[in-house]
Amino acid sequence: MTGVWLRPQRPSRSGPPLSRDRIVAAAVELLDREGVGGLTMRRLAEHLDAGSTTLYWHVATKDDVVDLALDHIFGEVRLPDGRDTDAGRDGDAGRDSDAGRDGYAESDRDWRVDVEGLLLGWRAAMLRHPWSAALLGRPMLGPNVLTRTEFLQAALRRSGLVEPDLGAATYALANYVIGSAVTLAPWQRPDSPEPPREAAREHLAAQRDRYPTLVDTGHLDDRDWEATFRQGLTYLLDGLAVRTRD
Amino acid sequence: MTGVWLRPQRPSRSGPPLSRDRIVAAAVELLDREGVGGLTMRRLAEHLDAGSTTLYWHVATKDDVVDLALDHIFGEVRLPDGRDTDAGRDGDAGRDSDAGRDGYAESDRDWRVDVEGLLLGWRAAMLRHPWSAALLGRPMLGPNVLTRTEFLQAALRRSGLVEPDLGAATYALANYVIGSAVTLAPWQRPDSPEPPREAAREHLAAQRDRYPTLVDTGHLDDRDWEATFRQGLTYLLDGLAVRTRD
DNA sequence: ACCTGAACACCGTTCAAGT
DNA sequence: ACCTGAACACCGTTCAAGT
C-alpha cells in the first residue's frame, strides 16, 4: 500500500496547540468584533483552527468561556499602584508595566486618587468591550476582578472606614461602576445596530407631556459621559468623606 | 363524506386569544420559574397553548419579548407619589392603588424620601425577578422605566439641582440601583444552581494572602443587603446634599 | 386578522474513536 | 494527553398555507 501519499496530511494546525489562554483570547476577539451573538463554540473553534468539540477538552462549558473572557478584560484595568502583577497569570500585559514598588509607605498614598483612578480604568475597560455589560449578571469571582476589588477596599480602608461601612462603601462604588457601564455600553457599536441614540431621543421628545423633566434636561441627548460618571463618583466620595471625618 | 366527525376538532384553545399582554405575562412567569435559560419561543408558546410560530404574529423577535418582559417588571415599582397610573397600560396593578392626588403642592413633598422610596422599590422589583439582572445590557426605553426615571429626576429637581448636575445625579442614582441588582441577583435562586455563596466564600478565604482586606471584612459573607444598599444610597444622597446647599 | 406545520440554518454538548 | 466527527436534542425565524 502506498499509504502516506494518499492519506491527506493532517490539516497542519496553524499556531501553537490549543490552550485555555488561546481560547479566551480568541473569545474576547470574537466578542469585540461581533458582539455577544457572535460568540459560538463552533465559530470560536473555527477561529482557532480546531474542531468545535475540541474546546470541551480545555473548558467544561460555554459559560466557562464567558466567565473567563469577562475576567480577562478586567485584567486590563491598571492598579493606580503601578503594582500590576495580576493574580494568577490571567491579566494580559499588553501595556508597559513600570512596577513602582518604590519605598514610601502604603498609607501615604491618597486613597481618593487611587479609588478614582481604579474606577475610571474599570469603566474604560468595560466600555472598550461593550459586550461585557450584557454578560454581567453572574457572580464575578475571577482573579482579576477580585484583585481590583481588593485594591479598592484597601484604598477605602486607608480613609479610616471600618466595617460595616467599609463593606458598604466597597459595594457602593463597585455597583456604581458596573451600573454605569451597563447603562452606557448598549449604545456602543457594534453590538446593537438597532437603536442609534437619535431614534430614542425622538421617541422621548414626542412624549413631552409624559416625561416633561426628562425631555427638559435632554435625558437621552449625547453628553460628556465620562464627566457625568466623574460627577456621580464625586457625590459618592463626598458622601463617604462625611463619614470619614468624624 | 362524513367530514366533521372524522376531522379532529381544533384543539380548543384554552383561555382568551393570544395577545402581546398575555405573551409578556407568560414570559415573566416562565422567567421567574426557570430563569433566563427557561425562556424559549417554543416553550413560551406551549405555555400559551399556541403554535410556537404563532408568537411571531404578535411580536417581531425574541428580543422584543425580553424587552417587554423587562419593562413589565418595572411596572411593579410603586411611585411613592401614590400616583400609579402607569404610562401606557403596561404596569400590572396587582397592588391596591390608592391614587393620592390630594391637594397639597407637589413641591412640598420631601424629595429625599421620594428618591429613597422609589429606589428601594426599584431594587426590590429586580430582586423579585433575578433574571432581570442578566438581561440588562440593552437600552431601557420602555414606558415603565421612563416613568420611573421621570419621577426620579422630578424629585431631584425639587432639591434645587439644575443641569448638568441634575442629569448626573439622575444617572448616578439609576446606575447605582442597577449595579446593586446586577451584583446581588445572580446569587438568588433558581437562576444559578451553581455557586452557593458558601463555596465562593471558601474560595476567597483560601487566598487570604492575595486578598487580605476582602477576607478580613468577610466580603462574600452574608450580610444585610438591603441595609448595605441603603448605606450606599446615603453616601450618594449626602454627597448630593453638599451640592444642593450652596 | 390571526393561527398553523414544515422546513432552514443554526445551536451546545456527549461520546466513542483516533493518535 | 489531546483532538476528531458523528450524532442528539434542541434553538430562532421564515413562509406558504389555512380559517
Short mmCIF file of C-alpha atoms (C1' of nucleotides) in Angstrom, two decimals:
data_model
loop_
_atom_site.label_atom_id
_atom_site.label_comp_id
_atom_site.label_asym_id
_atom_site.label_seq_id
_atom_site.Cartn_x
_atom_site.Cartn_y
_atom_site.Cartn_z
CA MET A 1 0.00 0.00 0.00
CA THR A 2 1.25 3.47 -0.84
CA GLY A 3 -0.13 4.75 2.44
CA VAL A 4 1.23 8.12 3.24
CA TRP A 5 0.90 9.60 -0.21
CA LEU A 6 -2.78 9.04 -0.46
CA ARG A 7 -3.87 9.91 3.00
CA PRO A 8 -4.43 13.67 3.32
CA GLN A 9 -1.82 15.14 5.56
CA ARG A 10 -3.31 16.34 8.80
CA PRO A 11 -4.55 19.89 8.20
CA SER A 12 -1.39 21.13 9.88
CA ARG A 13 -2.79 23.14 12.72
CA SER A 14 -1.51 26.64 12.46
CA GLY A 15 -0.03 28.18 15.54
CA PRO A 16 0.64 26.59 18.90
CA PRO A 17 -1.56 23.89 20.35
CA LEU A 18 -4.87 24.79 21.88
CA SER A 19 -4.92 26.09 25.41
CA ARG A 20 -7.29 27.80 27.77
CA ASP A 21 -5.44 31.05 27.26
CA ARG A 22 -5.64 30.93 23.49
CA ILE A 23 -9.33 30.09 23.71
CA VAL A 24 -10.02 33.02 25.97
CA ALA A 25 -8.04 35.41 23.79
CA ALA A 26 -9.93 34.27 20.72
CA ALA A 27 -13.23 34.59 22.54
CA VAL A 28 -12.51 38.18 23.50
CA GLU A 29 -11.52 38.98 19.95
CA LEU A 30 -14.69 37.42 18.61
CA LEU A 31 -16.83 39.26 21.14
CA ASP A 32 -15.11 42.55 20.35
CA ARG A 33 -15.69 42.10 16.66
CA GLU A 34 -19.19 40.66 16.59
CA GLY A 35 -20.80 41.14 19.97
CA VAL A 36 -22.48 38.63 22.21
CA GLY A 37 -24.35 37.00 19.35
CA GLY A 38 -21.09 36.28 17.57
CA LEU A 39 -19.70 34.01 20.24
CA THR A 40 -20.42 30.43 19.36
CA MET A 41 -18.47 27.37 20.30
CA ARG A 42 -18.37 26.40 16.66
CA ARG A 43 -17.19 29.77 15.41
CA LEU A 44 -14.74 30.07 18.24
CA ALA A 45 -13.21 26.73 17.32
CA GLU A 46 -13.09 27.64 13.65
CA HIS A 47 -11.25 30.79 14.65
CA LEU A 48 -8.67 28.57 16.31
CA ASP A 49 -8.34 26.01 13.52
CA ALA A 50 -9.81 23.35 15.73
CA GLY A 51 -12.78 21.06 15.72
CA SER A 52 -15.62 22.63 17.61
CA THR A 53 -15.82 19.82 20.10
CA THR A 54 -12.14 20.05 20.91
CA LEU A 55 -12.83 23.07 23.05
CA TYR A 56 -14.52 20.82 25.56
CA TRP A 57 -11.23 19.28 26.46
CA HIS A 58 -9.99 22.62 27.78
CA VAL A 59 -13.22 24.01 29.06
CA ALA A 60 -16.28 22.41 30.60
CA THR A 61 -18.93 24.61 29.10
CA LYS A 62 -19.62 27.74 27.11
CA ASP A 63 -20.40 29.57 30.32
CA ASP A 64 -16.84 28.88 31.39
CA VAL A 65 -15.58 30.64 28.29
CA VAL A 66 -17.78 33.62 29.06
CA ASP A 67 -16.64 33.78 32.67
CA LEU A 68 -13.01 33.61 31.60
CA ALA A 69 -13.45 36.21 28.88
CA LEU A 70 -15.11 38.56 31.33
CA ASP A 71 -12.43 38.24 33.93
CA HIS A 72 -9.83 38.62 31.22
CA ILE A 73 -10.86 42.14 30.32
CA PHE A 74 -10.71 43.21 33.95
CA GLY A 75 -7.07 42.29 33.73
CA GLU A 76 -6.70 45.36 31.54
CA VAL A 77 -7.58 47.61 34.44
CA ARG A 78 -4.40 49.13 35.79
CA LEU A 79 -3.95 49.36 39.50
CA PRO A 80 -3.05 53.03 40.11
CA ASP A 81 -0.48 51.49 42.38
CA GLY A 82 1.71 50.59 39.47
CA ARG A 83 1.78 47.15 41.08
CA ASP A 84 0.29 45.16 38.24
CA THR A 85 1.42 41.66 38.93
CA ASP A 86 -2.00 40.28 38.23
CA ALA A 87 -3.13 37.40 40.38
CA GLY A 88 -2.91 34.05 38.67
CA ARG A 89 -1.32 34.79 35.33
CA ASP A 90 -4.62 35.91 33.92
CA GLY A 91 -4.27 39.57 33.25
CA ASP A 92 -2.83 40.43 29.89
CA ALA A 93 0.30 42.50 29.91
CA GLY A 94 -0.01 44.39 26.63
CA ARG A 95 0.83 47.58 28.46
CA ASP A 96 4.23 48.55 29.73
CA SER A 97 4.39 47.78 33.41
CA ASP A 98 6.61 50.05 35.42
CA ALA A 99 6.15 48.20 38.68
CA GLY A 100 6.61 51.04 41.11
CA ARG A 101 7.48 49.42 44.39
CA ASP A 102 9.39 52.48 45.47
CA GLY A 103 9.95 52.65 49.14
CA TYR A 104 7.35 55.02 50.54
CA ALA A 105 4.71 53.84 52.92
CA GLU A 106 1.49 52.37 51.58
CA SER A 107 -0.52 54.55 53.88
CA ASP A 108 0.88 57.74 52.36
CA ARG A 109 -0.97 57.24 49.12
CA ASP A 110 -4.02 59.40 48.63
CA TRP A 111 -6.87 56.93 48.84
CA ARG A 112 -9.24 59.13 46.90
CA VAL A 113 -6.90 59.41 43.94
CA ASP A 114 -6.45 55.66 43.95
CA VAL A 115 -10.17 54.98 44.04
CA GLU A 116 -10.86 57.41 41.23
CA GLY A 117 -8.06 56.03 39.12
CA LEU A 118 -9.16 52.46 39.58
CA LEU A 119 -12.81 53.11 38.84
CA LEU A 120 -12.10 55.22 35.79
CA GLY A 121 -9.97 52.39 34.43
CA TRP A 122 -12.60 49.84 35.34
CA ARG A 123 -15.25 51.76 33.47
CA ALA A 124 -12.99 52.30 30.46
CA ALA A 125 -12.23 48.59 30.18
CA MET A 126 -15.89 47.72 30.13
CA LEU A 127 -16.66 50.34 27.51
CA ARG A 128 -13.80 49.10 25.35
CA HIS A 129 -15.59 45.74 25.41
CA PRO A 130 -19.24 46.71 25.42
CA TRP A 131 -20.42 43.09 25.32
CA SER A 132 -19.26 42.82 28.92
CA ALA A 133 -22.34 44.71 30.05
CA ALA A 134 -24.64 42.08 28.59
CA LEU A 135 -22.80 39.21 30.27
CA LEU A 136 -22.62 40.69 33.72
CA GLY A 137 -25.47 39.05 35.58
CA ARG A 138 -23.30 36.29 37.02
CA PRO A 139 -21.13 36.00 40.11
CA MET A 140 -17.80 37.64 39.42
CA LEU A 141 -15.15 35.66 41.20
CA GLY A 142 -12.26 35.68 38.77
CA PRO A 143 -8.78 36.61 39.97
CA ASN A 144 -8.68 39.86 38.06
CA VAL A 145 -11.95 41.09 39.49
CA LEU A 146 -11.01 40.06 42.99
CA THR A 147 -7.63 41.74 42.72
CA ARG A 148 -9.27 45.01 41.68
CA THR A 149 -11.85 44.74 44.42
CA GLU A 150 -9.13 44.08 46.96
CA PHE A 151 -7.31 47.17 45.76
CA LEU A 152 -10.49 49.21 46.01
CA GLN A 153 -11.26 48.11 49.53
CA ALA A 154 -7.67 48.52 50.68
CA ALA A 155 -7.72 52.11 49.42
CA LEU A 156 -11.00 52.77 51.19
CA ARG A 157 -9.65 51.40 54.40
CA ARG A 158 -6.85 53.93 54.29
CA SER A 159 -9.55 56.59 54.52
CA GLY A 160 -10.33 55.34 58.00
CA LEU A 161 -13.50 53.45 57.20
CA VAL A 162 -14.24 50.30 59.18
CA GLU A 163 -16.91 47.65 58.94
CA PRO A 164 -19.71 47.68 58.25
CA ASP A 165 -19.23 50.97 56.43
CA LEU A 166 -16.13 49.70 54.68
CA GLY A 167 -18.01 46.88 53.00
CA ALA A 168 -20.93 49.14 52.17
CA ALA A 169 -18.59 51.65 50.55
CA THR A 170 -16.84 48.95 48.55
CA TYR A 171 -20.11 47.62 47.20
CA ALA A 172 -21.47 51.09 46.60
CA LEU A 173 -18.52 52.06 44.44
CA ALA A 174 -18.29 48.74 42.59
CA ASN A 175 -22.02 48.75 41.93
CA TYR A 176 -21.84 52.29 40.67
CA VAL A 177 -19.20 51.50 38.04
CA ILE A 178 -20.99 48.37 36.99
CA GLY A 179 -24.31 50.16 36.68
CA SER A 180 -22.71 52.96 34.72
CA ALA A 181 -21.19 50.55 32.24
CA VAL A 182 -24.41 48.55 31.91
CA THR A 183 -26.32 51.72 31.15
CA LEU A 184 -23.89 53.16 28.66
CA ALA A 185 -22.43 50.13 26.88
CA PRO A 186 -25.51 49.08 24.92
CA TRP A 187 -25.33 52.33 22.98
CA GLN A 188 -21.88 51.45 21.70
CA ARG A 189 -21.25 49.79 18.36
CA PRO A 190 -21.40 47.13 17.05
CA ASP A 191 -23.40 45.10 19.50
CA SER A 192 -26.70 46.65 18.60
CA PRO A 193 -27.07 48.04 15.10
CA GLU A 194 -30.60 48.84 16.24
CA PRO A 195 -31.37 51.97 18.16
CA PRO A 196 -28.98 54.74 17.35
CA ARG A 197 -29.32 57.27 20.11
CA GLU A 198 -31.14 59.59 17.74
CA ALA A 199 -34.25 57.43 17.38
CA ALA A 200 -34.57 57.08 21.14
CA ARG A 201 -34.21 60.81 21.56
CA GLU A 202 -37.07 61.49 19.19
CA HIS A 203 -39.20 58.83 20.82
CA LEU A 204 -38.75 60.65 24.10
CA ALA A 205 -39.21 64.13 22.71
CA ALA A 206 -42.53 63.06 21.20
CA GLN A 207 -43.86 62.48 24.71
CA ARG A 208 -43.01 65.73 26.41
CA ASP A 209 -46.34 65.60 28.26
CA ARG A 210 -45.50 62.29 29.86
CA TYR A 211 -41.84 62.93 30.57
CA PRO A 212 -41.55 66.69 30.96
CA THR A 213 -38.48 66.66 33.17
CA LEU A 214 -36.56 64.14 31.09
CA VAL A 215 -37.28 66.00 27.88
CA ASP A 216 -36.36 69.23 29.58
CA THR A 217 -32.94 68.03 30.61
CA GLY A 218 -32.31 66.22 27.34
CA HIS A 219 -32.03 62.93 29.16
CA LEU A 220 -31.10 60.89 26.11
CA ASP A 221 -29.06 63.54 24.36
CA ASP A 222 -25.38 62.96 23.90
CA ARG A 223 -23.33 64.35 26.74
CA ASP A 224 -19.87 64.01 28.16
CA TRP A 225 -20.35 60.60 29.69
CA GLU A 226 -17.03 60.42 31.39
CA ALA A 227 -17.65 63.77 33.06
CA THR A 228 -21.09 62.56 34.10
CA PHE A 229 -19.53 59.45 35.58
CA ARG A 230 -16.93 61.52 37.40
CA GLN A 231 -19.62 63.76 38.81
CA GLY A 232 -21.56 60.84 40.27
CA LEU A 233 -18.34 59.48 41.67
CA THR A 234 -17.74 62.82 43.34
CA TYR A 235 -21.15 62.65 45.01
CA LEU A 236 -20.38 59.20 46.31
CA LEU A 237 -16.92 60.09 47.58
CA ASP A 238 -18.12 63.34 49.13
CA GLY A 239 -20.82 61.46 50.98
CA LEU A 240 -18.19 58.99 52.10
CA ALA A 241 -15.92 61.77 53.30
CA VAL A 242 -18.66 62.97 55.62
CA ARG A 243 -18.47 59.64 57.42
CA THR A 244 -14.73 59.62 57.34
CA ARG A 245 -14.35 62.91 59.12
CA ASP A 246 -16.00 62.06 62.42
CA MET B 1 -68.01 12.21 3.24
CA THR B 2 -68.65 12.23 6.98
CA GLY B 3 -66.49 15.29 7.36
CA VAL B 4 -66.80 16.82 10.77
CA TRP B 5 -66.78 13.59 12.70
CA LEU B 6 -63.51 12.40 11.43
CA ARG B 7 -61.54 15.58 11.44
CA PRO B 8 -60.04 16.21 14.87
CA GLN B 9 -61.74 19.16 16.45
CA ARG B 10 -59.42 22.09 16.72
CA PRO B 11 -57.52 21.69 19.98
CA SER B 12 -59.90 24.26 21.51
CA ARG B 13 -57.52 26.92 22.61
CA SER B 14 -57.94 27.40 26.29
CA GLY B 15 -58.31 30.93 27.56
CA PRO B 16 -58.63 34.12 25.56
CA PRO B 17 -56.94 34.64 22.22
CA LEU B 18 -53.27 35.37 22.14
CA SER B 19 -52.15 38.92 22.71
CA ARG B 20 -48.97 40.80 23.42
CA ASP B 21 -50.02 41.20 27.03
CA ARG B 22 -50.66 37.51 27.56
CA ILE B 23 -47.36 36.69 25.92
CA VAL B 24 -45.47 39.06 28.19
CA ALA B 25 -47.21 37.77 31.31
CA ALA B 26 -46.37 34.20 30.38
CA ALA B 27 -42.79 35.15 29.63
CA VAL B 28 -42.36 36.71 33.06
CA GLU B 29 -43.86 33.66 34.70
CA LEU B 30 -41.54 31.38 32.77
CA LEU B 31 -38.52 33.50 33.62
CA ASP B 32 -39.49 33.60 37.28
CA ARG B 33 -39.85 29.84 37.41
CA GLU B 34 -36.92 28.71 35.30
CA GLY B 35 -34.56 31.61 34.80
CA VAL B 36 -33.10 33.02 31.62
CA GLY B 37 -32.38 29.60 30.17
CA GLY B 38 -36.00 28.64 30.51
CA LEU B 39 -37.31 31.26 28.13
CA THR B 40 -37.71 29.78 24.70
CA MET B 41 -40.11 30.78 21.99
CA ARG B 42 -41.22 27.17 21.76
CA ARG B 43 -41.78 26.71 25.47
CA LEU B 44 -43.41 30.09 25.76
CA ALA B 45 -45.88 29.16 23.05
CA GLU B 46 -46.54 25.78 24.63
CA HIS B 47 -47.29 27.59 27.84
CA LEU B 48 -49.92 29.56 25.95
CA ASP B 49 -51.46 26.63 24.09
CA ALA B 50 -50.25 28.03 20.82
CA GLY B 51 -48.02 27.00 17.98
CA SER B 52 -44.53 28.31 18.53
CA THR B 53 -44.54 30.28 15.34
CA THR B 54 -47.79 31.98 16.19
CA LEU B 55 -45.93 34.27 18.54
CA TYR B 56 -44.36 35.95 15.58
CA TRP B 57 -47.68 37.46 14.62
CA HIS B 58 -47.71 39.45 17.86
CA VAL B 59 -44.04 40.06 18.28
CA ALA B 60 -41.22 40.56 15.81
CA THR B 61 -38.48 38.74 17.63
CA LYS B 62 -37.49 37.06 20.85
CA ASP B 63 -35.61 40.17 21.86
CA ASP B 64 -38.92 42.01 21.77
CA VAL B 65 -40.33 39.57 24.29
CA VAL B 66 -37.34 40.14 26.53
CA ASP B 67 -37.60 43.92 26.28
CA LEU B 68 -41.31 43.78 27.08
CA ALA B 69 -40.82 41.39 30.00
CA LEU B 70 -38.13 43.61 31.44
CA ASP B 71 -40.18 46.75 31.23
CA HIS B 72 -43.13 44.86 32.65
CA ILE B 73 -41.47 44.17 35.98
CA PHE B 74 -40.56 47.83 36.37
CA GLY B 75 -44.28 48.43 36.32
CA GLU B 76 -44.33 46.81 39.74
CA VAL B 77 -42.29 49.66 41.18
CA ARG B 78 -44.66 51.96 43.05
CA LEU B 79 -44.20 55.67 42.70
CA PRO B 80 -44.01 56.92 46.30
CA ASP B 81 -46.31 59.58 44.98
CA GLY B 82 -49.25 57.24 45.14
CA ARG B 83 -49.86 58.33 41.57
CA ASP B 84 -49.55 54.98 39.87
CA THR B 85 -51.38 55.43 36.62
CA ASP B 86 -48.59 53.78 34.73
CA ALA B 87 -47.81 55.14 31.33
CA GLY B 88 -49.23 53.09 28.50
CA ARG B 89 -51.23 50.41 30.27
CA ASP B 90 -48.13 48.35 30.85
CA GLY B 91 -47.63 48.23 34.56
CA ASP B 92 -49.51 45.49 36.30
CA ALA B 93 -51.84 46.63 39.02
CA GLY B 94 -51.72 43.65 41.34
CA ARG B 95 -51.40 46.01 44.25
CA ASP B 96 -54.10 48.25 45.63
CA SER B 97 -53.71 51.68 44.17
CA ASP B 98 -54.85 54.49 46.42
CA ALA B 99 -54.19 57.23 43.89
CA GLY B 100 -53.36 60.03 46.27
CA ARG B 101 -53.93 63.16 44.34
CA ASP B 102 -54.72 65.06 47.49
CA GLY B 103 -54.46 68.76 47.10
CA TYR B 104 -51.13 69.75 48.54
CA ALA B 105 -48.42 71.23 46.44
CA GLU B 106 -46.01 68.96 44.58
CA SER B 107 -43.07 70.93 45.82
CA ASP B 108 -43.92 70.25 49.45
CA ARG B 109 -43.00 66.61 49.17
CA ASP B 110 -39.65 65.65 50.66
CA TRP B 111 -37.55 64.83 47.64
CA ARG B 112 -35.17 62.65 49.59
CA VAL B 113 -37.96 60.44 50.90
CA ASP B 114 -39.33 60.08 47.39
CA VAL B 115 -35.97 59.15 45.94
CA GLU B 116 -35.29 56.58 48.62
CA GLY B 117 -38.75 55.09 48.31
CA LEU B 118 -38.51 54.80 44.55
CA LEU B 119 -35.06 53.26 44.52
CA LEU B 120 -35.85 50.77 47.26
CA GLY B 121 -38.87 49.63 45.25
CA TRP B 122 -36.83 49.54 42.08
CA ARG B 123 -34.25 47.31 43.69
CA ALA B 124 -36.89 45.06 45.24
CA ALA B 125 -38.60 44.51 41.90
CA MET B 126 -35.36 43.43 40.28
CA LEU B 127 -34.55 41.06 43.11
CA ARG B 128 -38.02 39.53 42.92
CA HIS B 129 -37.15 38.73 39.31
CA PRO B 130 -33.45 37.94 39.45
CA TRP B 131 -33.29 37.10 35.74
CA SER B 132 -33.67 40.81 35.09
CA ALA B 133 -30.04 41.35 36.03
CA ALA B 134 -28.85 39.02 33.29
CA LEU B 135 -30.94 40.74 30.62
CA LEU B 136 -30.00 44.28 31.44
CA GLY B 137 -27.31 45.14 28.92
CA ARG B 138 -29.74 46.72 26.47
CA PRO B 139 -31.21 50.19 26.09
CA MET B 140 -34.11 50.57 28.51
CA LEU B 141 -36.71 52.72 26.84
CA GLY B 142 -39.96 51.11 27.92
CA PRO B 143 -42.76 53.27 29.34
CA ASN B 144 -42.44 51.87 32.84
CA VAL B 145 -38.72 52.56 33.05
CA LEU B 146 -39.13 56.03 31.63
CA THR B 147 -41.97 56.84 34.02
CA ARG B 148 -39.82 55.84 37.00
CA THR B 149 -36.86 57.79 35.66
CA GLU B 150 -39.06 60.82 35.15
CA PHE B 151 -40.25 60.53 38.73
CA LEU B 152 -36.69 60.23 39.96
CA GLN B 153 -35.48 63.27 38.10
CA ALA B 154 -38.52 65.32 39.05
CA ALA B 155 -37.84 64.56 42.71
CA LEU B 156 -34.20 65.51 42.30
CA ARG B 157 -35.13 68.77 40.69
CA ARG B 158 -37.16 69.69 43.74
CA SER B 159 -33.90 69.58 45.68
CA GLY B 160 -32.73 72.54 43.68
CA LEU B 161 -30.37 70.73 41.33
CA VAL B 162 -30.05 72.06 37.80
CA GLU B 163 -28.27 70.83 34.73
CA PRO B 164 -25.76 69.42 34.28
CA ASP B 165 -25.77 68.25 37.87
CA LEU B 166 -29.39 67.19 37.64
CA GLY B 167 -28.68 64.73 34.84
CA ALA B 168 -25.54 63.50 36.53
CA ALA B 169 -27.46 62.85 39.74
CA THR B 170 -30.22 61.02 37.88
CA TYR B 171 -27.75 58.74 36.15
CA ALA B 172 -25.73 58.25 39.30
CA LEU B 173 -28.73 57.03 41.25
CA ALA B 174 -30.17 54.91 38.46
CA ASN B 175 -26.80 53.34 37.80
CA TYR B 176 -26.35 52.63 41.46
CA VAL B 177 -29.60 50.66 41.75
CA ILE B 178 -28.91 48.81 38.55
CA GLY B 179 -25.42 47.90 39.61
CA SER B 180 -26.63 46.79 43.02
CA ALA B 181 -29.19 44.47 41.47
CA VAL B 182 -26.73 43.10 38.93
CA THR B 183 -24.29 42.29 41.70
CA LEU B 184 -26.75 40.70 44.06
CA ALA B 185 -29.27 38.98 41.80
CA PRO B 186 -27.04 36.19 40.48
CA TRP B 187 -26.80 34.78 44.00
CA GLN B 188 -30.55 34.32 44.10
CA ARG B 189 -32.25 31.04 43.27
CA PRO B 190 -33.07 29.47 40.90
CA ASP B 191 -31.16 31.07 38.11
CA SER B 192 -27.85 29.56 39.06
CA PRO B 193 -27.91 26.27 40.91
CA GLU B 194 -24.15 26.58 40.74
CA PRO B 195 -22.19 28.58 43.25
CA PRO B 196 -23.96 28.76 46.55
CA ARG B 197 -22.44 31.65 48.40
CA GLU B 198 -20.64 29.22 50.68
CA ALA B 199 -18.35 27.81 48.01
CA ALA B 200 -17.32 31.29 46.92
CA ARG B 201 -16.64 32.27 50.49
CA GLU B 202 -14.27 29.35 50.97
CA HIS B 203 -12.59 30.04 47.65
CA LEU B 204 -11.85 33.53 48.89
CA ALA B 205 -10.84 32.52 52.40
CA ALA B 206 -8.30 30.10 50.94
CA GLN B 207 -6.42 33.05 49.45
CA ARG B 208 -6.04 35.31 52.44
CA ASP B 209 -2.55 36.23 51.27
CA ARG B 210 -3.82 37.54 47.96
CA TYR B 211 -6.97 39.25 49.24
CA PRO B 212 -6.21 40.19 52.83
CA THR B 213 -8.63 43.07 53.05
CA LEU B 214 -11.52 41.25 51.44
CA VAL B 215 -11.08 38.22 53.65
CA ASP B 216 -10.78 40.48 56.63
CA THR B 217 -14.09 42.19 56.03
CA GLY B 218 -15.82 38.97 55.04
CA HIS B 219 -16.52 40.38 51.62
CA LEU B 220 -18.57 37.42 50.41
CA ASP B 221 -20.22 36.59 53.70
CA ASP B 222 -23.94 37.00 54.03
CA ARG B 223 -24.90 40.41 55.26
CA ASP B 224 -27.95 42.60 55.42
CA TRP B 225 -28.01 43.52 51.77
CA GLU B 226 -30.83 45.97 52.00
CA ALA B 227 -29.05 47.85 54.77
CA THR B 228 -25.89 47.82 52.68
CA PHE B 229 -27.83 49.23 49.76
CA ARG B 230 -29.38 51.91 51.97
CA GLN B 231 -25.97 52.86 53.29
CA GLY B 232 -24.57 53.39 49.81
CA LEU B 233 -27.64 55.38 48.93
CA THR B 234 -26.99 57.56 51.95
CA TYR B 235 -23.46 58.27 50.76
CA LEU B 236 -24.79 59.28 47.37
CA LEU B 237 -27.56 61.49 48.73
CA ASP B 238 -25.26 63.08 51.30
CA GLY B 239 -22.80 63.91 48.58
CA LEU B 240 -25.65 65.35 46.57
CA ALA B 241 -26.84 67.43 49.51
CA VAL B 242 -23.46 69.13 49.64
CA ARG B 243 -24.11 70.49 46.14
CA THR B 244 -27.66 71.35 46.95
CA ARG B 245 -26.79 73.57 49.86
CA ASP B 246 -24.74 76.18 48.09
"C1'" DA C 1 -56.84 39.26 11.23
"C1'" DC C 2 -54.99 35.52 13.31
"C1'" DC C 3 -53.02 30.90 13.56
"C1'" DT C 4 -50.59 26.66 11.78
"C1'" DG C 5 -46.79 22.97 10.40
"C1'" DA C 6 -42.95 22.12 7.75
"C1'" DA C 7 -38.53 23.48 6.96
"C1'" DC C 8 -33.90 26.04 7.30
"C1'" DA C 9 -29.85 27.14 9.32
"C1'" DC C 10 -28.18 27.07 13.13
"C1'" DC C 11 -27.06 25.98 18.42
"C1'" DG C 12 -24.39 23.44 22.96
"C1'" DT C 13 -22.86 19.15 24.35
"C1'" DT C 14 -21.79 13.93 24.55
"C1'" DC C 15 -19.22 10.19 23.25
"C1'" DA C 16 -16.76 6.54 21.07
"C1'" DA C 17 -12.79 6.65 18.48
"C1'" DG C 18 -8.42 8.08 16.87
"C1'" DT C 19 -3.16 9.48 17.60
"C1'" DA D 1 -2.81 13.94 26.82
"C1'" DC D 2 -5.07 15.94 23.26
"C1'" DC D 3 -8.05 16.08 19.20
"C1'" DT D 4 -11.78 14.44 16.00
"C1'" DG D 5 -16.58 13.57 13.51
"C1'" DA D 6 -20.97 11.89 14.00
"C1'" DA D 7 -25.00 12.41 16.41
"C1'" DC D 8 -28.65 14.22 19.79
"C1'" DA D 9 -31.78 17.32 21.38
"C1'" DC D 10 -32.55 21.40 20.95
"C1'" DC D 11 -32.77 26.61 19.16
"C1'" DG D 12 -34.96 31.34 16.48
"C1'" DT D 13 -37.18 32.50 12.44
"C1'" DT D 14 -39.42 32.29 7.59
"C1'" DC D 15 -43.08 31.21 4.81
"C1'" DA D 16 -46.76 29.27 2.23
"C1'" DA D 17 -51.00 27.80 3.67
"C1'" DG D 18 -55.13 27.53 6.25
"C1'" DT D 19 -59.57 29.75 8.58
#
